[in-house]
Structure formats: C-alpha cells, structure tokens
Coordinates of N, CA and C in Angstrom, one line a residue:
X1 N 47.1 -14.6 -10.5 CA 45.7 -15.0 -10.4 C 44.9 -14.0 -9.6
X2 N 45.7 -13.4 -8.5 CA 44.5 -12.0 -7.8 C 44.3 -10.9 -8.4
X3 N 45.2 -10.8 -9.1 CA 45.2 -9.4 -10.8 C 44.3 -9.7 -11.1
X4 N 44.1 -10.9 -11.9 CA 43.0 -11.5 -12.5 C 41.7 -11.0 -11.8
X5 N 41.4 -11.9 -10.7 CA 40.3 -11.5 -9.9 C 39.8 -10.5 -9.7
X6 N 40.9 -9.4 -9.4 CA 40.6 -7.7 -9.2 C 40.3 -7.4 -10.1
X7 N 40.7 -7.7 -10.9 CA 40.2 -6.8 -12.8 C 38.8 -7.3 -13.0
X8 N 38.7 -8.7 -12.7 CA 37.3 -9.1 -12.8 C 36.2 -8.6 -11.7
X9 N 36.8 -8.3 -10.4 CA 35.5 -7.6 -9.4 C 35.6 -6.3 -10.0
X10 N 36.4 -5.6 -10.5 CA 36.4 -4.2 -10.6 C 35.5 -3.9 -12.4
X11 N 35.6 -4.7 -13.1 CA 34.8 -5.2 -14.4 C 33.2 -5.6 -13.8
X12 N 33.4 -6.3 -13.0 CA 31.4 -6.3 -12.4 C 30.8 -4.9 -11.8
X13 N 31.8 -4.4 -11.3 CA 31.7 -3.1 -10.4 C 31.0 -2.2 -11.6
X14 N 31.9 -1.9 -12.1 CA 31.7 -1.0 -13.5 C 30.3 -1.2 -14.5
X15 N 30.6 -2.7 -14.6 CA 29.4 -3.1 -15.2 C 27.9 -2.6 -14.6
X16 N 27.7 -3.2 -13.1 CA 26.7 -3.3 -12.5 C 26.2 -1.6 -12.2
X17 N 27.4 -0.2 -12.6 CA 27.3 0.8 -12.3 C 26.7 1.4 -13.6
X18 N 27.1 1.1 -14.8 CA 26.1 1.2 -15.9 C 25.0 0.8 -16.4
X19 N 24.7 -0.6 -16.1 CA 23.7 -1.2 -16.0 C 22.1 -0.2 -15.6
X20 N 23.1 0.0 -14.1 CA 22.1 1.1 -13.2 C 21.8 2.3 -13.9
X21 N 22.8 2.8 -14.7 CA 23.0 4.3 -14.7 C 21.6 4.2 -16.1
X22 N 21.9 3.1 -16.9 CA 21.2 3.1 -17.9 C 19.7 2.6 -17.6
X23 N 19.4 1.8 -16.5 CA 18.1 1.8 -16.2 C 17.1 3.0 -15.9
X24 N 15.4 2.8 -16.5 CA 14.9 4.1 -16.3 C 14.4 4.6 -14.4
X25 N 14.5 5.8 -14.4 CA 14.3 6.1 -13.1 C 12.8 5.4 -12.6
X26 N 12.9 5.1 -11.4 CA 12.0 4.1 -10.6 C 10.9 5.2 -10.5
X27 N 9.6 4.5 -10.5 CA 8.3 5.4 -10.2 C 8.0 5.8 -9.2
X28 N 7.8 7.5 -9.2 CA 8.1 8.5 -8.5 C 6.7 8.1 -7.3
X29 N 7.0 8.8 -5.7 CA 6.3 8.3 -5.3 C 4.7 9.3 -5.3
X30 N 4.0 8.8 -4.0 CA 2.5 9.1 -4.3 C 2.9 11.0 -3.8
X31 N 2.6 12.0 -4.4 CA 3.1 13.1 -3.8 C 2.1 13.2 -2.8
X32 N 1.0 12.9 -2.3 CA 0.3 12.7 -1.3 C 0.5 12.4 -0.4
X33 N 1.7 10.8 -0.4 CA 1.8 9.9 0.5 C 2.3 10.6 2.1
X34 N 2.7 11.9 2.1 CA 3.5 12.5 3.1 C 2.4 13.6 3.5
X35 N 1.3 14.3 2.7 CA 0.6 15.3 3.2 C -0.3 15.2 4.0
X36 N -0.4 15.6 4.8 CA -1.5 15.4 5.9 C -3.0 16.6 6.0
X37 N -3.4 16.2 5.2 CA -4.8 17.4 5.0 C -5.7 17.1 6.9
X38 N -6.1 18.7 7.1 CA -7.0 18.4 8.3 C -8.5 18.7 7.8
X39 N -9.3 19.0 8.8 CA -10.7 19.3 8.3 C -11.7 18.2 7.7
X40 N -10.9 17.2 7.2 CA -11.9 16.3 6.8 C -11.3 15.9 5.5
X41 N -10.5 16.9 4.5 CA -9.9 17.4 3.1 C -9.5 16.6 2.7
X42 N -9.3 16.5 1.0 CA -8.6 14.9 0.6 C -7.6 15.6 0.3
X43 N -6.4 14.9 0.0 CA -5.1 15.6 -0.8 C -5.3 14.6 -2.4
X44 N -5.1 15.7 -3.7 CA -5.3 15.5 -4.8 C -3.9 15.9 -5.4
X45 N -3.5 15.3 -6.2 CA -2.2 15.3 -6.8 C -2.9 16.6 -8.3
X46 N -2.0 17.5 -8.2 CA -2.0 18.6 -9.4 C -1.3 17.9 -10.7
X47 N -1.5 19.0 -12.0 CA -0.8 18.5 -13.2 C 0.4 18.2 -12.9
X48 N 1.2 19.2 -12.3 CA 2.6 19.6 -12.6 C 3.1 18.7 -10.6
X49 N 2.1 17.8 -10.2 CA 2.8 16.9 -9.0 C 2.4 17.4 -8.0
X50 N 2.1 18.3 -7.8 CA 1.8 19.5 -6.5 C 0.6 18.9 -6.1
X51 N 0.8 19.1 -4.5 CA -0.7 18.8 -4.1 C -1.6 19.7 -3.1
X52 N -2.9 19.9 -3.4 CA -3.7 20.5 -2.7 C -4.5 19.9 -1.6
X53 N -5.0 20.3 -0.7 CA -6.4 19.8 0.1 C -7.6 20.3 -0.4
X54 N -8.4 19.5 -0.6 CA -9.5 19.4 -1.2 C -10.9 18.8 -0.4
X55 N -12.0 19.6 -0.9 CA -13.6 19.6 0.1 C -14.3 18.7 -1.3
X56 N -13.8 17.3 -1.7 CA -15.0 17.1 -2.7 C -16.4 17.4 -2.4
X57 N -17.1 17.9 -3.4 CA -18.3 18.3 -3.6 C -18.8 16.8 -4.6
X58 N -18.4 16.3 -5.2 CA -18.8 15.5 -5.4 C -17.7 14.2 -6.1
X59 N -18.4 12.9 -6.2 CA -17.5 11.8 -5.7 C -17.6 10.8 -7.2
X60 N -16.7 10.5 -7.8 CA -17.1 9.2 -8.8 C -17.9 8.1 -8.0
X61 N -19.0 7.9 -9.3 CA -19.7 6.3 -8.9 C -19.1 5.4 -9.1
X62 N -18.1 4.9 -7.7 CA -17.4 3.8 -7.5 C -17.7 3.0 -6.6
X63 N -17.2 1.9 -6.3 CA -17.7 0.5 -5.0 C -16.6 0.3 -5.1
X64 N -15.7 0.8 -3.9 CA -14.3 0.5 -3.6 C -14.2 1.2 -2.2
X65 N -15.3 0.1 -1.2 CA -15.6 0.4 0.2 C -14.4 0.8 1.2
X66 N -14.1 1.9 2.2 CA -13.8 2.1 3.4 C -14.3 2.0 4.4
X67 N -13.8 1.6 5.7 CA -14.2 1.9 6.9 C -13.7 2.6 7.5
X68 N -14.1 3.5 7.9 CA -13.6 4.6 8.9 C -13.3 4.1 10.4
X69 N -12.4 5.1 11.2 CA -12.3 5.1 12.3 C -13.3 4.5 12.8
X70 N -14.1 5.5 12.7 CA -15.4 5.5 13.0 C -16.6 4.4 13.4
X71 N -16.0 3.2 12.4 CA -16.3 2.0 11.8 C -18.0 2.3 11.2
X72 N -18.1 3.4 10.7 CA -19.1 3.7 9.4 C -18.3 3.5 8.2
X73 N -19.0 3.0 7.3 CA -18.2 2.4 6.0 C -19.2 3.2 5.1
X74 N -18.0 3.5 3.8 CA -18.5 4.7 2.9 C -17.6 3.3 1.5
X75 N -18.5 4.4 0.2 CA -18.4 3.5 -0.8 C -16.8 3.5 -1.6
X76 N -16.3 4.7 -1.3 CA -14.9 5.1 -1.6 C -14.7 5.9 -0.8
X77 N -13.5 6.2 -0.8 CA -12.4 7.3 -0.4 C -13.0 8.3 -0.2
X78 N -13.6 8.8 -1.5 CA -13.8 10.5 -2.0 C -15.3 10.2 -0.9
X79 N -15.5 9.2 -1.0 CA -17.0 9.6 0.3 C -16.9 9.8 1.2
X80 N -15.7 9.2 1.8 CA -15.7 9.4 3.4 C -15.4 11.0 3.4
X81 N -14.2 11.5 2.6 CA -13.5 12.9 3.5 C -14.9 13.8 2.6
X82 N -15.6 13.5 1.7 CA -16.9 14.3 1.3 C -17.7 14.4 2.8
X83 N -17.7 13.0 3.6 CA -18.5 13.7 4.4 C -18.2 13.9 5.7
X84 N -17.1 13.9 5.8 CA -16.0 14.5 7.2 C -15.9 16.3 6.8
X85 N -15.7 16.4 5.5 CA -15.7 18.0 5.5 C -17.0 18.6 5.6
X86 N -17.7 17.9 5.2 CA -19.4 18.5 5.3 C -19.2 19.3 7.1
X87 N -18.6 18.5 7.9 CA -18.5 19.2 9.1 C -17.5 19.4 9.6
X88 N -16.9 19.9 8.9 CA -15.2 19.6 9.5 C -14.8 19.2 10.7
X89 N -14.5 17.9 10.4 CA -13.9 17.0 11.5 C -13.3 16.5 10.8
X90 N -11.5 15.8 11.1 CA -11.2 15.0 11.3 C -11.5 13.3 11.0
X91 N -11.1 12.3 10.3 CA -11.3 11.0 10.0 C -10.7 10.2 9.3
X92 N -10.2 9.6 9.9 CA -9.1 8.8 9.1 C -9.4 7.3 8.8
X93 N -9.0 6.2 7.8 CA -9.4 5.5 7.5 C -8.9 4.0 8.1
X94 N -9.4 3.5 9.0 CA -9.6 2.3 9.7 C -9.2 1.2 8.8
X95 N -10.0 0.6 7.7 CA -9.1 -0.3 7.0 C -9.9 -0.2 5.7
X96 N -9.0 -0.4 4.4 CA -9.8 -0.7 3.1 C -10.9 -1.6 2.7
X97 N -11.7 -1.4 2.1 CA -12.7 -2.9 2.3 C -14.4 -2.5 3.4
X98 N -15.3 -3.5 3.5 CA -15.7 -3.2 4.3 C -15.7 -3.4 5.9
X99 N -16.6 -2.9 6.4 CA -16.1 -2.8 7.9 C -16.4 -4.8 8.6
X100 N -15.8 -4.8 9.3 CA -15.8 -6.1 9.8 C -15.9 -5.6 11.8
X101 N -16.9 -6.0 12.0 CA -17.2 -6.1 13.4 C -16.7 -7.1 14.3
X102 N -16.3 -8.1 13.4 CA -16.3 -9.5 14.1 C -14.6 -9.7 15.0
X103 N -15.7 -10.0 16.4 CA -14.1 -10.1 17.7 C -13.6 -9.5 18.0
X104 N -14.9 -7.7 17.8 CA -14.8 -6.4 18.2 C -15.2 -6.0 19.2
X105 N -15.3 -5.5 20.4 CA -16.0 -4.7 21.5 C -16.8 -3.7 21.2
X106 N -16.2 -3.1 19.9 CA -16.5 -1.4 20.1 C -17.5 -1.8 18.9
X107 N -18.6 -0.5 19.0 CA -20.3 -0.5 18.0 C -19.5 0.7 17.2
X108 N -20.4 0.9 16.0 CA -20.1 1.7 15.3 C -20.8 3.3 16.1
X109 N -19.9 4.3 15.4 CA -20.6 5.6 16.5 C -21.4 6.2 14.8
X110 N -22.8 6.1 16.1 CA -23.8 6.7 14.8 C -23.4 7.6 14.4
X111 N -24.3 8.6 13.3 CA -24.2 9.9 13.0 C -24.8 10.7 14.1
X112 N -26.0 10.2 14.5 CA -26.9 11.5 15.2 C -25.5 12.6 16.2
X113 N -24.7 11.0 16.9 CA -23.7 11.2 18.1 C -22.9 12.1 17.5
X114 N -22.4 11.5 16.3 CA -20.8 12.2 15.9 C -21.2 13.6 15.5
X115 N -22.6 14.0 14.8 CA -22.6 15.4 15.2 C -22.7 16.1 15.7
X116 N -22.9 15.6 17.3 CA -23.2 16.4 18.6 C -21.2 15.7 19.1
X117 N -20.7 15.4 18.8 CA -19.8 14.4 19.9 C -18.7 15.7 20.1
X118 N -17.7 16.6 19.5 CA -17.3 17.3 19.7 C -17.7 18.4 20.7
X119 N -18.7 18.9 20.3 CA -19.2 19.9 21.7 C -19.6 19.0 22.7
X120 N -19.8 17.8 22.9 CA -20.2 17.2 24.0 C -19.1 16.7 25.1
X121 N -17.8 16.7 23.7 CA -17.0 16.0 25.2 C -16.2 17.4 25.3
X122 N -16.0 18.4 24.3 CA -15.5 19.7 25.3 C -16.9 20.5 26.0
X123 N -18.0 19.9 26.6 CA -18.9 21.0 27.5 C -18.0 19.8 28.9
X124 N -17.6 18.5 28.2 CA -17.4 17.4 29.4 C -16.3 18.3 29.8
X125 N -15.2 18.5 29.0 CA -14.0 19.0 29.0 C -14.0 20.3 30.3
X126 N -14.9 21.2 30.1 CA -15.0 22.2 30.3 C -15.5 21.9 32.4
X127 N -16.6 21.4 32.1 CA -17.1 20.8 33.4 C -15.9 20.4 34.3
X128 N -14.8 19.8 33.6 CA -14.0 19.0 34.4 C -12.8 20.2 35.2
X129 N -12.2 21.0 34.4 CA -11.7 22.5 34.5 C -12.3 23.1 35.4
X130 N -13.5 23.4 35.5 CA -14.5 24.0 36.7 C -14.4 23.5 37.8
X131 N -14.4 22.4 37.7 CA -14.3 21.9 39.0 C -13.1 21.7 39.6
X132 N -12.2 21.8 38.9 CA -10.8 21.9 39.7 C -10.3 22.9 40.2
X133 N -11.4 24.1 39.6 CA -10.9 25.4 39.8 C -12.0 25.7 41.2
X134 N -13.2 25.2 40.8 CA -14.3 25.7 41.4 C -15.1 24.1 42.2
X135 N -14.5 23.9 43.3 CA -15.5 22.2 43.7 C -17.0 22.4 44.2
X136 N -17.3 24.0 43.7 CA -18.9 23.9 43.8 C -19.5 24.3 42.6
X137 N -18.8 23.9 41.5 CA -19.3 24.4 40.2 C -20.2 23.3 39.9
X138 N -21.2 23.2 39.1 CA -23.0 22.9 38.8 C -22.4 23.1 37.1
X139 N -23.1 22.0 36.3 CA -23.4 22.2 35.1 C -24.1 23.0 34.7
X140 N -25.4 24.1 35.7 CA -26.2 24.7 35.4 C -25.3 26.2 35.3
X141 N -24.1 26.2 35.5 CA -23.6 27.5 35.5 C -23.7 27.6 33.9
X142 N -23.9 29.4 34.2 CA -23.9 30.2 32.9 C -22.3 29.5 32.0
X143 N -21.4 29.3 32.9 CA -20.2 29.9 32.1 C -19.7 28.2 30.6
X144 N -20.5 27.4 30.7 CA -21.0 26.5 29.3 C -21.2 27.0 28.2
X145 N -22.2 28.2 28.1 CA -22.7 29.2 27.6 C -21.1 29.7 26.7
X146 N -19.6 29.8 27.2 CA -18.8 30.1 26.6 C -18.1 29.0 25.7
X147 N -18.7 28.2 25.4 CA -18.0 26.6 24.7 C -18.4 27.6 23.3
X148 N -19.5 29.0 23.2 CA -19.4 29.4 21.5 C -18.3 30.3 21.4
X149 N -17.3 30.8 22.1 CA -16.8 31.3 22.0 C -15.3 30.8 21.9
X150 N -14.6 31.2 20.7 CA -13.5 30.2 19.9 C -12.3 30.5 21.0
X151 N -12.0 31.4 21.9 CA -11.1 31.5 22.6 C -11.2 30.8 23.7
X152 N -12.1 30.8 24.5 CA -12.6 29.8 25.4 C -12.3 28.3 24.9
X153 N -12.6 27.8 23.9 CA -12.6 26.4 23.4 C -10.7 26.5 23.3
X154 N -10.6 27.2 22.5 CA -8.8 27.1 22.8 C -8.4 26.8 24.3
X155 N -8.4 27.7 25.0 CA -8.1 27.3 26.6 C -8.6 25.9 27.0
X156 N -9.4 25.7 26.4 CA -10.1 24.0 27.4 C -9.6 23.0 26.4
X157 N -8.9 23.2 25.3 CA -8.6 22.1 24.1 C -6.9 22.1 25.2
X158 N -6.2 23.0 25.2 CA -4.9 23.4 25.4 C -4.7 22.7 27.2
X159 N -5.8 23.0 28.3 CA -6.1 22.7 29.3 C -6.0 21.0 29.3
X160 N -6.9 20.5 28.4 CA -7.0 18.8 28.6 C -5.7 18.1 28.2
X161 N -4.9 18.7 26.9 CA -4.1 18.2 27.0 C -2.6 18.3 28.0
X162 N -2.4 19.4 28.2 CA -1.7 20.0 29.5 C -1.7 18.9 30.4
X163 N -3.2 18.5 31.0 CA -3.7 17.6 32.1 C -2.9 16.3 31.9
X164 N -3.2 15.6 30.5 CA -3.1 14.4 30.0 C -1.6 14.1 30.1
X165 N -0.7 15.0 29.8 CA 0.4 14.7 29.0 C 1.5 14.8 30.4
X166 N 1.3 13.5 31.2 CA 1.9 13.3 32.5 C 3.4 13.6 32.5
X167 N 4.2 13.2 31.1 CA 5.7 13.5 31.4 C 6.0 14.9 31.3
X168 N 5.4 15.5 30.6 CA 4.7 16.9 29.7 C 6.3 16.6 28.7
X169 N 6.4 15.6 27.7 CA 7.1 15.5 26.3 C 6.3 16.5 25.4
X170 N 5.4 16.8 25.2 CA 4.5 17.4 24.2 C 4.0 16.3 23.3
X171 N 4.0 15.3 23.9 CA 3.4 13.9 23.6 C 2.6 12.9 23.9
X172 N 0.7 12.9 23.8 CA 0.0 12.0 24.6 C 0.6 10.7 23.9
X173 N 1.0 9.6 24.8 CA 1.7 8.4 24.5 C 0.3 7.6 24.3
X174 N 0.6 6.4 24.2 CA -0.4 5.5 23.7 C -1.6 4.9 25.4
X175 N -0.3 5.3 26.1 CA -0.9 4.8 28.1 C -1.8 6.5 27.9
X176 N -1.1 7.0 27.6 CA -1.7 8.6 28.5 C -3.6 8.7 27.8
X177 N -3.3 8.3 26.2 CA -4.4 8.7 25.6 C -5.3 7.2 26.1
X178 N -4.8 5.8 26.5 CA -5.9 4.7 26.9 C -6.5 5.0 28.1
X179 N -5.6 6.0 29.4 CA -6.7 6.6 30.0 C -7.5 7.6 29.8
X180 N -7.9 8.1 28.7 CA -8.0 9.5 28.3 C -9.5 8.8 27.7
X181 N -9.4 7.8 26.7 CA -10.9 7.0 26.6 C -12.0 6.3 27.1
X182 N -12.9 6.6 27.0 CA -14.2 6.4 27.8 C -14.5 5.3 26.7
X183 N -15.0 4.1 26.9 CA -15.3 3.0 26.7 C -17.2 2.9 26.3
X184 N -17.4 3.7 27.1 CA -18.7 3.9 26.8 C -19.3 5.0 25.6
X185 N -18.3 6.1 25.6 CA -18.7 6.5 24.5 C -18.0 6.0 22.9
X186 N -19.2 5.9 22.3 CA -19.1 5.4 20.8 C -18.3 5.8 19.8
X187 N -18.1 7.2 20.1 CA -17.1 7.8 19.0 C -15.8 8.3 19.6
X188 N -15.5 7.9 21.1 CA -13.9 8.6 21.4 C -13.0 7.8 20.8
X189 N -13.2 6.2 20.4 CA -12.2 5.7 20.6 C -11.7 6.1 18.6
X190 N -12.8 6.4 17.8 CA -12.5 7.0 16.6 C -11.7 8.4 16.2
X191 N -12.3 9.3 17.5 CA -11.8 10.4 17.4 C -10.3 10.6 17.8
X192 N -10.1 9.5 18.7 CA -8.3 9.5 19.2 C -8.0 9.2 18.2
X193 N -7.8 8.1 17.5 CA -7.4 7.4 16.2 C -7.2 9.0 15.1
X194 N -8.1 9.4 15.3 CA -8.3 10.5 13.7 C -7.5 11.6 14.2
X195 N -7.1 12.2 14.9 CA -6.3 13.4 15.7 C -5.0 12.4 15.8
X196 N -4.4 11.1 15.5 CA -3.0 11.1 14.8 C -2.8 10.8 13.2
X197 N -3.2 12.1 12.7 CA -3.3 11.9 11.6 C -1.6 12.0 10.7
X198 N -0.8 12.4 11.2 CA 0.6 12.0 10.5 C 1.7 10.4 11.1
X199 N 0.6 9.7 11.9 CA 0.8 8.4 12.0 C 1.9 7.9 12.9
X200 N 2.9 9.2 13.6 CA 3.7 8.7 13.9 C 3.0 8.3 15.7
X201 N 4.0 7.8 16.5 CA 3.7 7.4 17.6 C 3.6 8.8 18.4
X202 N 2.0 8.7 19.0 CA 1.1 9.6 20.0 C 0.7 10.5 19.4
X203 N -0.2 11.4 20.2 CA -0.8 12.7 19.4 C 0.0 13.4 20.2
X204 N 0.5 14.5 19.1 CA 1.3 16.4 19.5 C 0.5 16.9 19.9
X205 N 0.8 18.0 20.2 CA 0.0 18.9 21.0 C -0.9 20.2 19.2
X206 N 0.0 20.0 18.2 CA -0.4 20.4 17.2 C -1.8 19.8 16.2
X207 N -1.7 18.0 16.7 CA -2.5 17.2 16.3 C -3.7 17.5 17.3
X208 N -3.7 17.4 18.7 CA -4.8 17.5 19.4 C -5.9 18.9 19.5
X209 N -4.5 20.1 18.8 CA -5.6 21.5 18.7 C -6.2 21.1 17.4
X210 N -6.0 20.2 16.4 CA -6.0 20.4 15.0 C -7.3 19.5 15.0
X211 N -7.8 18.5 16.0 CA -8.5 17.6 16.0 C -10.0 17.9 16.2
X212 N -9.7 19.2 17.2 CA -11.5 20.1 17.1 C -11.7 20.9 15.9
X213 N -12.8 21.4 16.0 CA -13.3 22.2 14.8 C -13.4 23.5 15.4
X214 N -13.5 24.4 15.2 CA -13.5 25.6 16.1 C -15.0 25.6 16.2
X215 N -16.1 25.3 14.8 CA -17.1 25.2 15.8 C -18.0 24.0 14.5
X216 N -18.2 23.4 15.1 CA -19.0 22.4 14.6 C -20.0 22.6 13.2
X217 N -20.2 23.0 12.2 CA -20.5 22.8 11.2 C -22.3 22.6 11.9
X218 N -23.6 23.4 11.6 CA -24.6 22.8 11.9 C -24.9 21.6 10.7
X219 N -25.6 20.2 11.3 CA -25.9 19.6 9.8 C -27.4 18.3 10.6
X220 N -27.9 18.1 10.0 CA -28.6 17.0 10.5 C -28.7 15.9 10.0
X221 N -28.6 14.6 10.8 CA -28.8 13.2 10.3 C -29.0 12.8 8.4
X222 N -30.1 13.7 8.5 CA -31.1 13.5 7.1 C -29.5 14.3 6.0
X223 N -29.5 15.5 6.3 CA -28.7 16.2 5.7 C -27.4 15.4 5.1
X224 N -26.8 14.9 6.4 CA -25.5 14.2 6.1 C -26.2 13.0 5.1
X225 N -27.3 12.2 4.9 CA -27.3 11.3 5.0 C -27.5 11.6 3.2
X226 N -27.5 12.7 2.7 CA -28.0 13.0 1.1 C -26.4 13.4 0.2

C-alpha cells in the first residue's frame, strides 16, 4: 500500500511538472516598473522592451486624472511629467484619480510658489550655513548672489543633508526628514515625497542631490499654464 502511494505522489509530481512546463510563460513585467527617471521624465517602454526617459512634448487627449505630490491634479500621466520637465523638477504621483482634500491639513502648493520654491528654500539653505559659520551674517550679504553658481549649490545641497542625517547612515529616515519640514510652506511637504523617487524607505544622499535642478528652468505661471 506505500508503494502504491509513492508511485502515486511521485505520478502527481511529474504530472504537475509538465503541466507547468507546458503552460505559456506568464506576462512579462512592466519594463518600467523598476526605472526611476529624474528631471521630471517619463519612462517609455521601446520596440524591442528597452526603456528610455522621456520630455513629452506632447500628451494624448485623455481623462485619466492624477494627483500629484503636489496635490495639483493633471488630466493623465503624460501631463504631469510634461509639466515637471518643462522645469526640471522632480514629481511624483500622490494617487490615481482626482485629488481629494478631504481630512487633509495640507493646501495644494500653487504654481506661482513651486517655480520660485527651489531657489527659495536653497537661498533658506544657504542663510542657514552662514550663520553657523558666520553669527553676524545679514541676508543682505553679497555672497546669495552665489546660489547661480552650480558649485556653490552643490556645497549647500551636500551641507543640508550632512546636517540632517543625525546617525550619518547615508539615510534621511522618515523622523530626520519630519524635522526637516516646514508646515507652513506649501510645497516642502511635496518636494520630500518627490526626492524618494525609487520608493524605498528614506531619501539617499543620491536622491537628495538628484532632487534640485541645478538651475531652475525660467517659466511663468501663464507659460506653464499653456
């Protein structure tokens, strides 16, 4: 009788191994799903699987709403990173659908803000540096004046996180970056969100250089708004 039985588990075995072998291969996944485009860029799947980052220039007429970090809501996908790369920034998508305010604290961060908001919180950035170095440093000092210079902005991007990153892991953790946010301003708490753009837990020190622009894209309200 356990002959029996064995011949019969080892007959399912065999079976259930053909079965498989004969079933078609399972569908392949999103080649996207792992790329992490910066700048604002979409990732678009190629003929042959391969994927690029991409500046759409322009967008299918679809209604298949996102909200952004940001909690500005765009009509698709291809709209939002169309108008994150217009200035290269950073933006990641908050949830599918439209935006829902409701049982929220936080206001949506206009446009006017978000294209001033990068140079505003590194002149903040910068101010704060000064004074640690300098406790009679004045916002009227010339040396603000160096926020256009791309090496300067490295030092003060590299500086804040340095400051932040209390264990120094090379990891703002979720406590390091909730003191790190200002409550009053409308777009920080979008812009932390978008600078962990490969999802895993905290922003690297690779995500937080990747999160400025080196220099801000000129654009106006009206401009973005076409």
């Amino acid at each position: 009788m356990r002959v029996e039985l064995l011949y019969f588990a080892l007959g399912c075995v065999f079976l259930h191994r053909a079965v498989t072998a004969e079933q078609p291969p399972a569908t392949h996944k999103d080649p996207c799903q792992n790329v992490f485009c910066t700048k604002g860029r979409m990732c678009v799947v190629n003929k042959d699987r391969s994927t690029t980052c991409v500046c759409p220039q322009s967008c299918p007429d679809e209604y298949n709403p996102v909200c952004s970090v940001y909690l500005r809501q765009f009509n698709n996908k291809c709209e939002l990173h169309k108008f994150a790369c217009r200035i290269g920034i950073m933006m990641a998508i908050e949830r599918t659908g439209k935006c829902d305010f409701r049982g929220s604290d936080l206001e949506p961060c206009p446009v006017s803000r978000l294209l001033q908001f990068h140079d505003r919180y590194l002149e903040y950035l910068m101010a704060a540096r000064e004074r640690e170095l300098d406790p009679n440093f004045t916002l009227e000092s010339k040396r603000l004046d160096s926020l256009t210079e791309s090496e300067e902005r490295k030092q003060i991007i590299e500086w804040e996180f340095s400051s932040q990153d209390s264990n120094q892991d090379g990891i703002l953790d979720e406590h390091e970056i909730e003191a790190m946010i200002d409550r009053d301003e409308d777009c920080m708490v979008g812009f932390m969100k978008s600078c962990d753009y490969d999802h895993h837990p905290g922003i690297s020190r690779r995500e937080w250089n990747t999160c400025f622009p080196p220099m801000v894209a000129e654009a106006t309200e009206e401009s973005m708004e076409s």
